[in-house]
Coordinates of C-alpha atoms in Angstrom, one line a residue:
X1487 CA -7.3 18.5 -18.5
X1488 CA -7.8 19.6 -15.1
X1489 CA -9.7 18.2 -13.0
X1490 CA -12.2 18.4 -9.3
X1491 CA -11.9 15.5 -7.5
X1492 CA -13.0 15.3 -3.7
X1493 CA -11.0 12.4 -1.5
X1494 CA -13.0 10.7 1.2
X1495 CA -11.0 8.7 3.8
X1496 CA -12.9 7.7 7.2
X1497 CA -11.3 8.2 10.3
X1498 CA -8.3 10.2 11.1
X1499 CA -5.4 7.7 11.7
X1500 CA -2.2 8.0 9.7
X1501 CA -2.4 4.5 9.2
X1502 CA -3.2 1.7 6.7
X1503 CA -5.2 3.0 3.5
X1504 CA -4.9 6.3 4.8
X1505 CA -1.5 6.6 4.3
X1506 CA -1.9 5.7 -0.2
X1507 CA -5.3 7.6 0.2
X1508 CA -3.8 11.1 1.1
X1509 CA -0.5 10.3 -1.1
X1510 CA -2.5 9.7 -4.0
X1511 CA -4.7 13.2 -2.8
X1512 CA -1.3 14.9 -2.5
X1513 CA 0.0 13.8 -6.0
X1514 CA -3.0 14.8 -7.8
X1515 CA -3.2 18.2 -5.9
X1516 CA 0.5 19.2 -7.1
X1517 CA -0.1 17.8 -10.1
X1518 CA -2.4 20.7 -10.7
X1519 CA -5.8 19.0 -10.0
X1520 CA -8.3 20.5 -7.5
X1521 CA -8.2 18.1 -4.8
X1522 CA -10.4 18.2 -1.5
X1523 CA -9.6 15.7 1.1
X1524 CA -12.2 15.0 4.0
X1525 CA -10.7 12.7 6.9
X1526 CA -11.6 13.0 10.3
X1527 CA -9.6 15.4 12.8
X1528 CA -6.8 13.4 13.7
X1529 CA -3.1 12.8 12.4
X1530 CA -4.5 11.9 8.8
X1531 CA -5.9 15.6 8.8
X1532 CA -2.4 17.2 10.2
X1533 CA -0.7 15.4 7.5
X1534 CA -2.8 16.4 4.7
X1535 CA -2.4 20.3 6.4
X1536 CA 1.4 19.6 6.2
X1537 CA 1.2 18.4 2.5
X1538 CA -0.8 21.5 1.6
X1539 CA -3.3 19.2 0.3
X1540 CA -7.0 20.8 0.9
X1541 CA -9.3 19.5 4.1
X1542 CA -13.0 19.7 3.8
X1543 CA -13.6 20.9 7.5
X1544 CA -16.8 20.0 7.6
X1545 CA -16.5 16.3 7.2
X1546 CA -16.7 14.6 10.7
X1547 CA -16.7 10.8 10.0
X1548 CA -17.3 9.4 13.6
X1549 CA -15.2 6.5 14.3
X1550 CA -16.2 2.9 13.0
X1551 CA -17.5 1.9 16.4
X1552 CA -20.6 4.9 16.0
X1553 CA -21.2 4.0 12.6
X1554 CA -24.5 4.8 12.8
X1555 CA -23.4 8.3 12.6
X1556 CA -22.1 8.6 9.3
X1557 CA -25.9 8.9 8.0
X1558 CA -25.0 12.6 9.4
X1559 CA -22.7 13.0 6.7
X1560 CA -25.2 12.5 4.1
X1561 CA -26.6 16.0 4.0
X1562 CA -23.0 17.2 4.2
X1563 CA -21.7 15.0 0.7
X1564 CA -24.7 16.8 -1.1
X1565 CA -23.5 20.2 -0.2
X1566 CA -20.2 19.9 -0.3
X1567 CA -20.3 18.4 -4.1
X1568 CA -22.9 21.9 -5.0
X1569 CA -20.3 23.8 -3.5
X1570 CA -16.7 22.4 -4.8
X1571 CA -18.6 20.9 -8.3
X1572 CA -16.1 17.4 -7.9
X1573 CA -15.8 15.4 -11.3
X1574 CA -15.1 12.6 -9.3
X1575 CA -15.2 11.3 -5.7
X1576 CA -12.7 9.0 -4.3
X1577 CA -13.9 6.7 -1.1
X1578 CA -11.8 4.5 0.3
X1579 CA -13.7 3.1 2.9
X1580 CA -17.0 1.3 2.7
X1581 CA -19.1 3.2 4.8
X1582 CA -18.4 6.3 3.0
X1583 CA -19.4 4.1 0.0
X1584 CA -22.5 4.0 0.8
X1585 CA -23.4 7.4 2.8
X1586 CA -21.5 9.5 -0.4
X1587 CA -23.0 6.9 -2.9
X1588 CA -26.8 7.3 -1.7
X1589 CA -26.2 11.5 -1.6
X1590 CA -24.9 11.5 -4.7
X1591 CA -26.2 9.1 -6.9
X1592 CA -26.8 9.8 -10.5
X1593 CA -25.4 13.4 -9.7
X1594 CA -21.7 13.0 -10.0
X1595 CA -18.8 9.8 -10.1
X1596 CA -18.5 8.0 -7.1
X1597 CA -15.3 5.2 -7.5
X1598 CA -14.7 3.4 -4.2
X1599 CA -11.0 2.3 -4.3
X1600 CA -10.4 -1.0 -2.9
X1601 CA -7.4 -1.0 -0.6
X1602 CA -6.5 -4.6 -0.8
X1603 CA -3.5 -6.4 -1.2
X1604 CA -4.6 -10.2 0.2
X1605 CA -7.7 -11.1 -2.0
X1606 CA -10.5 -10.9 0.7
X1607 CA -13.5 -11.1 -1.2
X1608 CA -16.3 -9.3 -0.4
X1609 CA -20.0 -9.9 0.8
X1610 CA -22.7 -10.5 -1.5
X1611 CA -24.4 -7.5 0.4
X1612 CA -21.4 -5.1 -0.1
X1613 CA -21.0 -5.8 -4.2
X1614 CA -25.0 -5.5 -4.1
X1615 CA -25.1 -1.5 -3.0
X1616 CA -22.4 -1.1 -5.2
X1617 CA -24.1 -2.0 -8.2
X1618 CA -27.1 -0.4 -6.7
X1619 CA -25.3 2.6 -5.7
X1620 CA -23.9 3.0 -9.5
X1621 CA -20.1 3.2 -7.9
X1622 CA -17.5 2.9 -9.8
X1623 CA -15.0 0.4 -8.0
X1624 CA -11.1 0.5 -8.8
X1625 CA -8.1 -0.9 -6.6
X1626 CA -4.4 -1.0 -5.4
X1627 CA -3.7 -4.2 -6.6
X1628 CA -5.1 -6.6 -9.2
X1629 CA -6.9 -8.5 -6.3
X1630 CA -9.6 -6.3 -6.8
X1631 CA -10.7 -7.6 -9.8
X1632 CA -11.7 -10.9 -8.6
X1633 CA -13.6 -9.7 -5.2
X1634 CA -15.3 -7.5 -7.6
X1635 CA -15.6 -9.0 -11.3
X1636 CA -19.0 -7.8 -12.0
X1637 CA -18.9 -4.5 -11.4
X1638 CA -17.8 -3.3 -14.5
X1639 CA -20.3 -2.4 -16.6
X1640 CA -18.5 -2.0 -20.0
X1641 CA -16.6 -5.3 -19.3
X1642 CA -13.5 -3.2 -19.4
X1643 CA -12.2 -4.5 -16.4
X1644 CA -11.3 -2.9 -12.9
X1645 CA -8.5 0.2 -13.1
X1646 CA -5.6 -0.4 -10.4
X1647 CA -3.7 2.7 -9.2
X1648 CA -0.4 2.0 -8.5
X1649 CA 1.5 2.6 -5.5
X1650 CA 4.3 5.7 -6.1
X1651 CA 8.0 5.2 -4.7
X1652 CA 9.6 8.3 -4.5
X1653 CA 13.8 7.2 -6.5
X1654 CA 15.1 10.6 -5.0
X1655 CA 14.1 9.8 -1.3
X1656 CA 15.1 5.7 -2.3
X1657 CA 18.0 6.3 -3.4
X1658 CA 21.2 3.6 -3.2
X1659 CA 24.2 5.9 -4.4
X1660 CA 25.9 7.2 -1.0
X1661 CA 24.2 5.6 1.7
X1662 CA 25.6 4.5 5.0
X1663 CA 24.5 1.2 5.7
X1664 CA 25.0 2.2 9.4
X1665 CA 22.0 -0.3 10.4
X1666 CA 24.6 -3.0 9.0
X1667 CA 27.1 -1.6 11.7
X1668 CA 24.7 -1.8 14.7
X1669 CA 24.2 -5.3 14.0
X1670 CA 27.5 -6.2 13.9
X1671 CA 27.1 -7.6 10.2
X1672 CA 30.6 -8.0 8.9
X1673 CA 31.7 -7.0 5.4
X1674 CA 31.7 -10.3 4.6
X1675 CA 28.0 -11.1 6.1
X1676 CA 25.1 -11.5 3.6
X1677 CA 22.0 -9.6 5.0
X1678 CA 18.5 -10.9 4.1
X1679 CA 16.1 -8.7 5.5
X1680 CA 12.0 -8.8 5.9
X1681 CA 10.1 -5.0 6.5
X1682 CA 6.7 -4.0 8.3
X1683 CA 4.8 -3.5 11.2
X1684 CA 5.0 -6.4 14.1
X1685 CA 1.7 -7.3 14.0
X1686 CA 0.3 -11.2 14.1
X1687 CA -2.2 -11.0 10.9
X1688 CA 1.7 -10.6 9.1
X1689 CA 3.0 -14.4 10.0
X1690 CA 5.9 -13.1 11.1
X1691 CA 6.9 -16.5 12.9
X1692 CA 6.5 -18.2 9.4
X1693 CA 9.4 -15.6 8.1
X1694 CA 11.4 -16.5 11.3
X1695 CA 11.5 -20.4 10.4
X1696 CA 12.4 -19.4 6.4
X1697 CA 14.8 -17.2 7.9
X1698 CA 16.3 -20.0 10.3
X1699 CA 16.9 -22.3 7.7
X1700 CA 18.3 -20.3 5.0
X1701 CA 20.9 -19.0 8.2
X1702 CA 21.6 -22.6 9.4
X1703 CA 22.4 -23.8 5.0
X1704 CA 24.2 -20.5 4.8
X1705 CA 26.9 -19.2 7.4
X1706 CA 27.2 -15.9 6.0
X1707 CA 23.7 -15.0 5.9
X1708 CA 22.0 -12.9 9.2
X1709 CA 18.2 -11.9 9.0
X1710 CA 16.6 -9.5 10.4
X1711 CA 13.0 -8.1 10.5
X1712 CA 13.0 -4.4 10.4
X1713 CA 10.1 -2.5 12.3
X1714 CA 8.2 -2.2 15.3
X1715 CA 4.6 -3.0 17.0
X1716 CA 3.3 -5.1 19.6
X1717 CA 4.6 -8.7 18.8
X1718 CA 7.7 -7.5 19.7
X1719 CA 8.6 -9.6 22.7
X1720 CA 6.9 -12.5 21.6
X1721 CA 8.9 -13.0 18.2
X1722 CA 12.3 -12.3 20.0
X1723 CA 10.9 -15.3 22.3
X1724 CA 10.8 -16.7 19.1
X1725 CA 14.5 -15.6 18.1
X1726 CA 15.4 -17.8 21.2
X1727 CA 13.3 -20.8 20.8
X1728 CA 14.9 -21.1 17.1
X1729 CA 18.5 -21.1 18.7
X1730 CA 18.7 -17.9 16.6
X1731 CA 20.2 -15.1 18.5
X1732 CA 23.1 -12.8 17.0
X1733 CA 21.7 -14.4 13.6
X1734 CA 18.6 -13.5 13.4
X1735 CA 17.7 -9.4 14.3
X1736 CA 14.5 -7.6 15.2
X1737 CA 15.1 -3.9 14.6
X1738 CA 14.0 -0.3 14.0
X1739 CA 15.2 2.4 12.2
X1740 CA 15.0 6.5 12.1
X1741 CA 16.7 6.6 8.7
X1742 CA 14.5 4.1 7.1
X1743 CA 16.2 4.2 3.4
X1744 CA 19.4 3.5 4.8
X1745 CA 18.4 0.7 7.2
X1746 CA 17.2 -0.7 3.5
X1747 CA 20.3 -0.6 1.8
X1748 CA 22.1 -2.4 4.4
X1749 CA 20.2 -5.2 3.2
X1750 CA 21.9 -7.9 0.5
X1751 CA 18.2 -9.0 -0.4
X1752 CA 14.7 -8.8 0.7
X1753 CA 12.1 -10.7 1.5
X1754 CA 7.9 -9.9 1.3
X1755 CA 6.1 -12.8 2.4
X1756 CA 3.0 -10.6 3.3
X1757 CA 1.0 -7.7 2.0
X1758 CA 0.5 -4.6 4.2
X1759 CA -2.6 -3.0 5.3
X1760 CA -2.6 -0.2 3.1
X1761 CA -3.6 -2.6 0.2
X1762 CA -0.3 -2.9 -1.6
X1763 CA 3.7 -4.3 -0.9
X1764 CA 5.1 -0.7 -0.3
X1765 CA 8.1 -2.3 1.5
X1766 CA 8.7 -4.6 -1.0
X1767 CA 8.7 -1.6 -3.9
X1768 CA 11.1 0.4 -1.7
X1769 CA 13.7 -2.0 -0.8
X1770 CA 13.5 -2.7 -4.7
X1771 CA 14.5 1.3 -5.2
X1772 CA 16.9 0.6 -3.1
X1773 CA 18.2 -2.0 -5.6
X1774 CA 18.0 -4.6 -3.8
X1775 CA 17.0 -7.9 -5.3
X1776 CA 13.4 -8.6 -3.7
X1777 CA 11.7 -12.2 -3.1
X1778 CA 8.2 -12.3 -2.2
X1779 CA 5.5 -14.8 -1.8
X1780 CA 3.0 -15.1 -4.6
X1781 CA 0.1 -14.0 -2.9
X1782 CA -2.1 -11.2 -2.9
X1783 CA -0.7 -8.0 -4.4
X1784 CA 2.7 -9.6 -4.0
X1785 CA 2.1 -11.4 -6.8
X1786 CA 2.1 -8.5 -9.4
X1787 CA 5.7 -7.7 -8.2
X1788 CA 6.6 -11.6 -9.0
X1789 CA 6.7 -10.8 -12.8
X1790 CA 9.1 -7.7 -12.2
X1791 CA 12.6 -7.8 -13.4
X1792 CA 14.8 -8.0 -9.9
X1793 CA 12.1 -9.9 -8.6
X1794 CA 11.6 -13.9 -7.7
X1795 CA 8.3 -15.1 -7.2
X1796 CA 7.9 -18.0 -4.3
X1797 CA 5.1 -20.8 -4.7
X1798 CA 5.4 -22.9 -1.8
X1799 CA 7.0 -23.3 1.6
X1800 CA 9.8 -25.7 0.7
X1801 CA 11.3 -22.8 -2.2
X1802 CA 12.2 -19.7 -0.4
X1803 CA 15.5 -21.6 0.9
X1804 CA 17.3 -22.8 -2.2
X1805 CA 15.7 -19.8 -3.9
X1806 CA 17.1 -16.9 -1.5
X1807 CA 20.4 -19.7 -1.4
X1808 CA 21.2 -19.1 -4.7
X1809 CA 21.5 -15.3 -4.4
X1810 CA 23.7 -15.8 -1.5
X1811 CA 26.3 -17.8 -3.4
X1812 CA 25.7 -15.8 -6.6
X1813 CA 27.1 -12.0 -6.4
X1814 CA 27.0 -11.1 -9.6
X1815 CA 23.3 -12.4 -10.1
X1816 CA 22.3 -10.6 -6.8
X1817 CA 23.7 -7.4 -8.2
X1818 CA 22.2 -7.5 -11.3
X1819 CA 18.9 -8.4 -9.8
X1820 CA 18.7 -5.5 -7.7
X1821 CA 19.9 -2.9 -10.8
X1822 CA 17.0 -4.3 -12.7
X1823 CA 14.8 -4.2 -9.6
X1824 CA 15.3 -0.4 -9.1
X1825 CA 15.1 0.3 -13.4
X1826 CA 11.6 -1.3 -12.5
X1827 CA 10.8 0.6 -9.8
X1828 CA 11.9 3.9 -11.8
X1829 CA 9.6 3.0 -15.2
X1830 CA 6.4 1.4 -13.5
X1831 CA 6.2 3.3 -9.8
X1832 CA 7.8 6.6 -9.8
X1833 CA 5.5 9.2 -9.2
X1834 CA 5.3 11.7 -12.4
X1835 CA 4.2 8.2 -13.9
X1836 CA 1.9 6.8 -11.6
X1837 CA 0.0 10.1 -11.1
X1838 CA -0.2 10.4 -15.3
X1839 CA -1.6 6.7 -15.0
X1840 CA -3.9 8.0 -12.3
X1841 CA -5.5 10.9 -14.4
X1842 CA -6.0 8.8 -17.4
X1843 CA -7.7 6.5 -15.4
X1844 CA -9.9 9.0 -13.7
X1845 CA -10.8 10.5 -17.1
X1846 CA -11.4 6.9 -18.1
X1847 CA -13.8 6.1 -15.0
X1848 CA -15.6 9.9 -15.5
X1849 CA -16.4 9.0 -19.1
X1850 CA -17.6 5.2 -18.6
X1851 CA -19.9 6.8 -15.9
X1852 CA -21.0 9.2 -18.0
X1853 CA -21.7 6.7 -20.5
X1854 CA -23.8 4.4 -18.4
X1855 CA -25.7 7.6 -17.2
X1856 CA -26.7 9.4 -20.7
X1857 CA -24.7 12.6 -19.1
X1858 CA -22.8 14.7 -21.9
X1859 CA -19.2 15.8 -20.7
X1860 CA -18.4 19.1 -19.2

């Protein structure tokens, strides 16, 4: 089955939910779907133009500041589903929710796809228009189905799309490790090593103290924090204050699946804005053995083979401890971690996942709305 389906991402960063947005919009597309993706001129738009995927020109989704604006738009939805005929619309953003929801209500699908990984939940004004609206809601973690656990009409609960990791481009066999050589980590050395953007909604000084004390139990183990962004300077103050330099590392990398397999294991103590644990999958493909915080859409990875799920503060150090002094149980960990990664995220399965869950939402829609299927 082939099917229409018209992408709606708001604003034209490369950034955050934009990035799974125009993955997912590029999967479908060579997967054989029709796939129209509306973003606003930007770097989201010369990516999608890059991936081939289709732009709907038209679409000027103003920034979130003029949001007042987006009623523009609303003429501009209705046309645009007469012309391209969509079976289903994606938004990813809430105020294309409701500008694409009020144009096309009762007239074809609209599924916003909730892009979060930490379990906000959302207004009782926000879940009201969307069961006003008639949307269809659907996430990238199981979050979603506690901010919204009344929005599904059939009671069958709230689809998750999960997030691809390409095994080709993560890939451990016949990597450098050169990251481990510009840190001066020894053969010997046990790297433990956290990913993501330097940014202070990610508690990055809360990984620097776990990674303190698992470096002052452990003299073979260095940390480091691979990324970049503007809490730079302030969390190599806090490198110092720690009594933590040449242990613990901040640092970026151009060749981002090698930096990964110079780690021995990693750590996820945070979501990322995007709505999922990308990092966490990836340094997983990398077969590494991953421990993450049970929190948000960390915790779905906690049940994975190659994965250990934290609970509280005082766990991470005898916990990440253990793999240090164990080898053979790190090794295995991180060959079941990448078999994981391989069975549940590669992408030929996620994007069959995807369409079966598409066709799913179509037909439930159809169902609530007396329409017969095309």
């Amino acid at each position: 089955m082939t099917l229409r389906i018209m992408s709606i991402m708001g604003g034209g960063k490369w950034t955050g939910a934009a990035v799974p947005a125009l993955e997912q919009a590029a999967r479908l597309s060579a997967a054989g779907h029709a796939v129209l993706f509306a973003c606003a001129e930007g770097p989201l738009r010369e990516e999608a133009r890059r991936r081939n995927v289709a732009v709907f020109e038209r679409a000027r989704l103003p920034s979130g500041a003029r949001a007042w604006e987006y009623w523009r738009d609303f003429r501009t939805w209705r046309d645009c589903a007469e012309i391209f005929r969509p079976d289903v619309v994606l938004v990813h953003r809430t105020p294309e929710m409701l500008t694409c929801g009020a144009a096309l209500q009762g007239a074809v699908p609209v599924v916003r796809v909730w892009h979060d990984g930490r379990g906000r939940m959302p207004g009782g004004l926000l879940r009201a228009c969307v069961r006003r609206l008639g949307v269809l809601v659907a996430g990238t973690s199981s979050t979603v189905a506690c901010a919204f656990p009344e929005c599904c009409e059939d009671g069958a609960g709230t689809p998750i799309f999960r997030t691809a990791i390409d095994p080709v481009v993560f890939n451990p066999d016949g990597v450098a490790r050169r990251l481990r050589a510009a840190l001066g980590v020894g053969p010997d050395d046990v790297l433990v090593g956290a990913v993501g953007r330097w940014k202070a909604d990610r508690r990055w000084p809360e990984v620097m103290d776990i990674l303190a004390d698992i470096c002052r139990a452990e003299p073979s183990v260095r940390g480091v924090l691979l990324g970049r962004g503007e809490m730079e300077l302030p969390l190599r103050d806090v490198v110092k204050t720690l009594g933590m330099e040449g242990r613990i590392h901040l640092a970026s990398a151009q060749e981002y699946p090698d930096a990964l397999a110079s780690f021995d294991i990693g750590l996820a103590y945070m979501p990322g804005s995007d709505g999922s644990s990308r990092a966490a999958l990836e340094m997983a493909a990398m077969a590494r053995p991953v421990v993450v915080q049970r929190f948000g859409a960390l915790a779905d990875y906690a049940v994975y083979d190659g994965f250990l799920g934290i609970d509280t503060r005082g766990e991470w150090r005898p916990a990440v401890s253990g793999l240090v002094r164990d080898i053979a149980r790190r090794q295995a960990m991180g060959a079941a971690a990448r078999r994981t990664v391989l069975d549940r995220h590669a992408p030929a399965a996620v994007v069959r996942d995807e369409v079966a869950t598409l066709v799913t939402l179509i037909s439930r829609w159809r169902g609530c709305h007396g329409v017969k299927g095309g």
